[in-house]
CSV table of C-alpha atoms in Angstrom, one decimal:
chain,number,residue,atom,x,y,z
A,13,MET,CA,68.6,-69.7,76.6
A,14,ILE,CA,66.5,-72.8,77.3
A,15,THR,CA,62.8,-72.1,77.5
A,16,THR,CA,60.2,-74.4,78.9
A,17,SER,CA,56.5,-74.0,78.1
A,18,TYR,CA,54.3,-72.2,80.7
A,19,SER,CA,51.2,-71.8,78.6
A,20,ASP,CA,49.1,-73.4,81.3
A,21,SER,CA,50.2,-70.8,83.9
A,22,THR,CA,47.9,-68.0,84.9
A,23,GLU,CA,50.8,-66.0,86.3
A,24,THR,CA,51.4,-62.8,84.4
A,25,ASP,CA,53.9,-61.0,86.6
A,26,GLU,CA,57.6,-61.7,85.9
A,27,ARG,CA,59.9,-62.6,88.7
A,28,ILE,CA,63.7,-63.0,88.2
A,29,LEU,CA,65.9,-65.3,90.2
A,30,VAL,CA,69.8,-65.3,89.9
A,31,CYS,CA,71.6,-68.3,91.1
A,32,LEU,CA,75.0,-67.5,92.7
A,33,TYR,CA,78.0,-69.5,93.7
A,34,TYR,CA,81.3,-68.6,95.4
A,35,GLY,CA,83.8,-67.1,93.0
A,36,PRO,CA,84.6,-64.0,91.0
A,37,ASN,CA,81.8,-64.5,88.4
A,38,SER,CA,78.8,-63.7,90.6
A,39,GLU,CA,79.0,-60.0,89.7
A,40,LEU,CA,78.4,-60.9,86.0
A,41,LEU,CA,75.3,-63.0,86.9
A,42,ILE,CA,73.9,-60.3,89.2
A,43,ARG,CA,74.4,-57.7,86.5
A,44,ARG,CA,72.6,-59.8,83.9
A,45,GLY,CA,69.7,-60.4,86.3
A,46,TRP,CA,69.4,-56.7,87.2
A,47,LYS,CA,69.3,-55.7,83.5
A,48,LEU,CA,66.6,-58.3,82.8
A,49,ALA,CA,64.6,-57.3,85.9
A,50,THR,CA,64.9,-53.6,85.0
A,51,ALA,CA,63.7,-54.2,81.4
A,52,LEU,CA,60.7,-56.2,82.7
A,53,ARG,CA,60.1,-54.1,85.8
A,54,ALA,CA,60.3,-57.3,87.7
A,55,PRO,CA,61.4,-58.0,91.3
A,56,LEU,CA,64.9,-59.5,91.6
A,57,THR,CA,65.9,-62.3,93.9
A,58,LEU,CA,69.5,-63.5,94.5
A,59,LEU,CA,69.9,-67.1,95.7
A,60,THR,CA,73.0,-69.0,96.8
A,61,VAL,CA,72.9,-72.6,98.1
A,62,ASP,CA,75.4,-72.7,101.0
A,63,PRO,CA,77.0,-76.1,101.8
A,64,ILE,CA,79.2,-74.7,104.5
A,65,ASP,CA,78.3,-75.1,108.2
A,66,ASP,CA,77.5,-71.7,109.8
A,67,ASN,CA,80.0,-72.4,112.6
A,68,ARG,CA,82.9,-72.8,110.2
A,69,TYR,CA,84.8,-69.7,109.0
A,70,ASN,CA,85.6,-69.5,105.4
A,71,GLU,CA,87.3,-66.4,104.0
A,72,ALA,CA,85.9,-66.7,100.4
A,73,ARG,CA,82.4,-67.3,101.8
A,74,GLU,CA,82.6,-64.2,104.0
A,75,LYS,CA,83.8,-62.0,101.2
A,76,ASN,CA,81.1,-63.2,98.8
A,77,MET,CA,78.4,-62.8,101.4
A,78,ALA,CA,79.4,-59.2,102.1
A,79,PHE,CA,79.6,-58.5,98.4
A,80,TRP,CA,76.2,-60.0,97.7
A,81,ASN,CA,74.6,-58.2,100.6
A,82,SER,CA,75.9,-54.9,99.3
A,83,MET,CA,74.6,-55.7,95.8
A,84,ALA,CA,71.2,-56.7,97.0
A,85,GLU,CA,70.9,-53.5,99.1
A,86,THR,CA,72.0,-51.3,96.1
A,87,LEU,CA,69.7,-53.0,93.6
A,88,GLN,CA,66.8,-53.4,96.1
A,89,ALA,CA,66.9,-57.2,95.5
A,90,ASP,CA,66.2,-60.0,98.0
A,91,LEU,CA,69.1,-62.2,98.9
A,92,ILE,CA,68.4,-65.8,100.0
A,93,VAL,CA,71.1,-67.9,101.6
A,94,ALA,CA,69.7,-71.5,101.5
A,95,LYS,CA,71.3,-74.4,103.2
A,96,SER,CA,71.6,-77.6,101.2
A,97,ASP,CA,71.3,-79.9,104.1
A,98,SER,CA,72.8,-82.7,102.0
A,99,ARG,CA,70.2,-82.1,99.3
A,100,ASN,CA,70.8,-81.8,95.6
A,101,VAL,CA,71.5,-78.1,94.6
A,102,ALA,CA,68.9,-78.2,91.9
A,103,GLU,CA,66.2,-79.4,94.4
A,104,VAL,CA,67.0,-76.4,96.6
A,105,ILE,CA,66.8,-73.9,93.7
A,106,ALA,CA,63.6,-75.4,92.5
A,107,GLU,CA,62.0,-75.3,96.0
A,108,HIS,CA,62.7,-71.5,96.3
A,109,ALA,CA,61.7,-70.8,92.7
A,110,LYS,CA,58.3,-72.4,93.4
A,111,GLU,CA,57.9,-70.5,96.7
A,112,ARG,CA,58.7,-67.2,95.0
A,113,ARG,CA,56.7,-68.0,91.9
A,114,ILE,CA,59.8,-67.3,89.8
A,115,THR,CA,59.3,-67.1,86.0
A,116,GLN,CA,62.9,-66.6,84.9
A,117,ILE,CA,66.1,-68.1,86.3
A,118,ILE,CA,69.6,-66.9,85.4
A,119,ILE,CA,72.4,-69.4,86.1
A,120,GLY,CA,76.1,-69.5,85.1
A,121,GLN,CA,77.3,-72.1,82.7
A,122,SER,CA,78.2,-75.3,84.5
A,123,ALA,CA,81.9,-75.7,85.4
A,124,ARG,CA,81.4,-79.5,85.5
A,125,THR,CA,83.3,-81.7,83.1
A,126,LYS,CA,81.4,-84.0,80.7
A,127,TRP,CA,82.2,-87.0,83.0
A,128,GLU,CA,80.9,-85.2,86.1
A,129,GLU,CA,77.7,-84.4,84.2
A,130,ILE,CA,77.3,-88.0,83.2
A,131,THR,CA,77.9,-89.3,86.7
A,132,LYS,CA,76.3,-86.5,88.8
A,133,GLY,CA,73.9,-85.1,86.3
A,134,SER,CA,73.5,-81.6,84.8
A,135,ILE,CA,72.0,-79.0,87.2
A,136,ILE,CA,70.2,-77.4,84.2
A,137,ASN,CA,68.6,-80.8,83.2
A,138,GLN,CA,67.6,-81.4,86.7
A,139,LEU,CA,66.0,-77.9,87.0
A,140,LEU,CA,64.1,-78.5,83.8
A,141,HIS,CA,62.7,-81.7,85.2
A,142,LEU,CA,61.8,-80.1,88.6
A,143,ILE,CA,60.2,-76.9,87.5
A,144,LYS,CA,58.2,-76.9,84.3
A,145,GLU,CA,56.9,-73.3,84.0
A,146,VAL,CA,60.1,-71.2,83.9
A,147,ASP,CA,62.6,-69.7,81.4
A,148,ILE,CA,66.2,-70.6,82.2
A,149,HIS,CA,68.9,-68.3,80.9
A,150,ILE,CA,72.4,-69.9,80.9
A,151,VAL,CA,75.1,-67.3,81.0
A,152,SER,CA,78.4,-68.1,79.4
A,153,VAL,CA,80.7,-66.7,82.0
A,154,GLN,CA,83.8,-67.1,79.8
A,155,ARG,CA,82.3,-65.0,77.1
A,156,GLU,CA,81.1,-62.4,79.6
A,157,MET,CA,84.6,-62.2,81.1
A,158,GLN,CA,86.1,-61.5,77.6
A,159,LYS,CA,83.7,-58.6,77.3
A,160,GLN,CA,84.3,-57.2,80.8
A,161,ASN,CA,86.9,-54.6,79.8
A,162,GLU,CA,84.4,-53.1,77.4
A,163,ASP,CA,81.9,-52.6,80.2
A,164,TYR,CA,83.5,-49.5,81.7
A,165,GLU,CA,83.6,-45.8,80.8
A,166,MET,CA,86.8,-43.9,80.5
A,167,GLY,CA,88.4,-43.4,84.0
A,168,VAL,CA,88.0,-40.1,85.9
A,169,LYS,CA,89.9,-38.7,88.9
A,170,ALA,CA,88.1,-39.6,92.1
A,171,TYR,CA,88.7,-40.2,95.8
A,172,LEU,CA,87.6,-42.6,98.5
A,173,VAL,CA,86.7,-40.8,101.7
A,174,ARG,CA,86.3,-42.6,105.0
A,175,GLU,CA,82.9,-42.3,106.6
A,176,GLY,CA,82.7,-44.4,109.8
A,177,ASN,CA,83.7,-47.9,108.9
A,178,ARG,CA,83.3,-47.5,105.1
A,179,PHE,CA,84.7,-45.6,102.2
A,180,VAL,CA,82.5,-43.3,100.0
A,181,LEU,CA,83.3,-42.3,96.4
A,182,ARG,CA,83.9,-38.6,95.8
A,183,LEU,CA,84.4,-37.0,92.4
A,184,ASP,CA,84.9,-33.4,93.6
A,185,SER,CA,87.9,-32.7,95.8
A,186,LEU,CA,90.6,-34.3,98.0
A,187,VAL,CA,90.0,-34.4,101.7
A,188,PRO,CA,92.3,-35.6,104.6
A,189,ASP,CA,92.6,-39.4,105.0
A,190,SER,CA,91.2,-40.1,101.5
A,191,ILE,CA,92.5,-42.5,98.9
A,192,GLU,CA,93.3,-40.9,95.6
A,193,GLY,CA,92.7,-42.8,92.3
A,194,VAL,CA,90.7,-43.3,89.2
A,195,PHE,CA,87.0,-44.4,89.0
A,196,TYR,CA,85.8,-46.5,86.0
A,197,ARG,CA,82.0,-46.3,85.9
A,198,SER,CA,80.1,-49.3,84.6
A,199,VAL,CA,78.2,-48.6,81.3
A,200,HIS,CA,75.4,-50.9,82.4
A,201,THR,CA,74.0,-48.9,85.3
A,202,ASP,CA,72.5,-45.6,86.2
A,203,PHE,CA,74.2,-45.8,89.6
A,204,ASN,CA,77.8,-44.9,90.7
A,205,ASN,CA,78.8,-48.6,90.2
A,206,GLY,CA,82.2,-49.7,88.8
A,207,VAL,CA,85.8,-50.0,89.8
A,208,PHE,CA,88.1,-47.6,91.6
A,209,LYS,CA,91.9,-48.0,91.2
A,210,ALA,CA,94.1,-46.4,93.9
A,211,ASP,CA,97.1,-44.4,92.6
A,212,ASP,CA,99.5,-45.4,95.3
A,213,SER,CA,98.8,-49.1,96.1
A,214,GLY,CA,97.3,-50.2,92.8
A,215,LEU,CA,94.5,-51.9,94.6
A,216,LYS,CA,91.1,-51.9,92.8
A,217,TYR,CA,87.9,-51.5,94.8
A,218,ARG,CA,84.4,-52.5,93.7
A,219,ILE,CA,82.1,-49.6,93.9
A,220,PHE,CA,78.3,-50.0,94.3
A,221,ASP,CA,76.0,-47.0,94.6
A,222,GLY,CA,79.0,-44.9,95.6
A,223,ILE,CA,80.3,-47.2,98.3
A,224,ALA,CA,83.5,-49.2,98.2
A,225,SER,CA,82.5,-52.8,99.1
A,226,SER,CA,85.7,-54.7,98.6
A,227,LYS,CA,89.2,-54.6,97.2
A,228,ASP,CA,91.0,-57.0,94.9
A,229,LYS,CA,94.2,-56.7,92.8
A,230,GLN,CA,92.6,-58.9,90.1
A,231,ASN,CA,89.5,-56.7,89.3
A,232,SER,CA,88.9,-55.2,85.9
A,233,PRO,CA,89.5,-52.9,84.1
């Protein structure tokens, strides 16, 4: 963690900001932010800087947006989708951090190479220059991914039942048109959050507050 001094600040309330980017690691960052916000009883904001034109369809973007919206609703967090408008990403993050009076920022470890950081600059260093009174938590995504399999309880028999246009997790009994499988509950939450693995297809569904939000053959456990 990099901490900058905010001794001159009169703000006493903590406000947590999680910076997200497209890819499979956003769940880890959101989980870290939620744990910190819960411990501090602080409001949680999720922020992504979107460089894609709204009129252009992008499958990865749509999947991530749906996932983030589901997480924000489940965790009662605010989700901000900010357009970069050709601006530097760090500038956009700093702008919203100041507007929200954020005191702590969680961001994933940069995927840039050393050469890219030399030529384009480190986002972390830029943030430290732009916002002085903030704590910045840098999450090592690789280390978190190695621990991911330890983040779930032993699996239990469960079912996904269709309700309208969504599937709801049931732990009691099989009903018509349901998907039978095993539910692995996350050890880091008080909600029905985790992963559901279907018996027949082998597909794994992310579960948030009892609702299946997406499916992916690569999910843990």
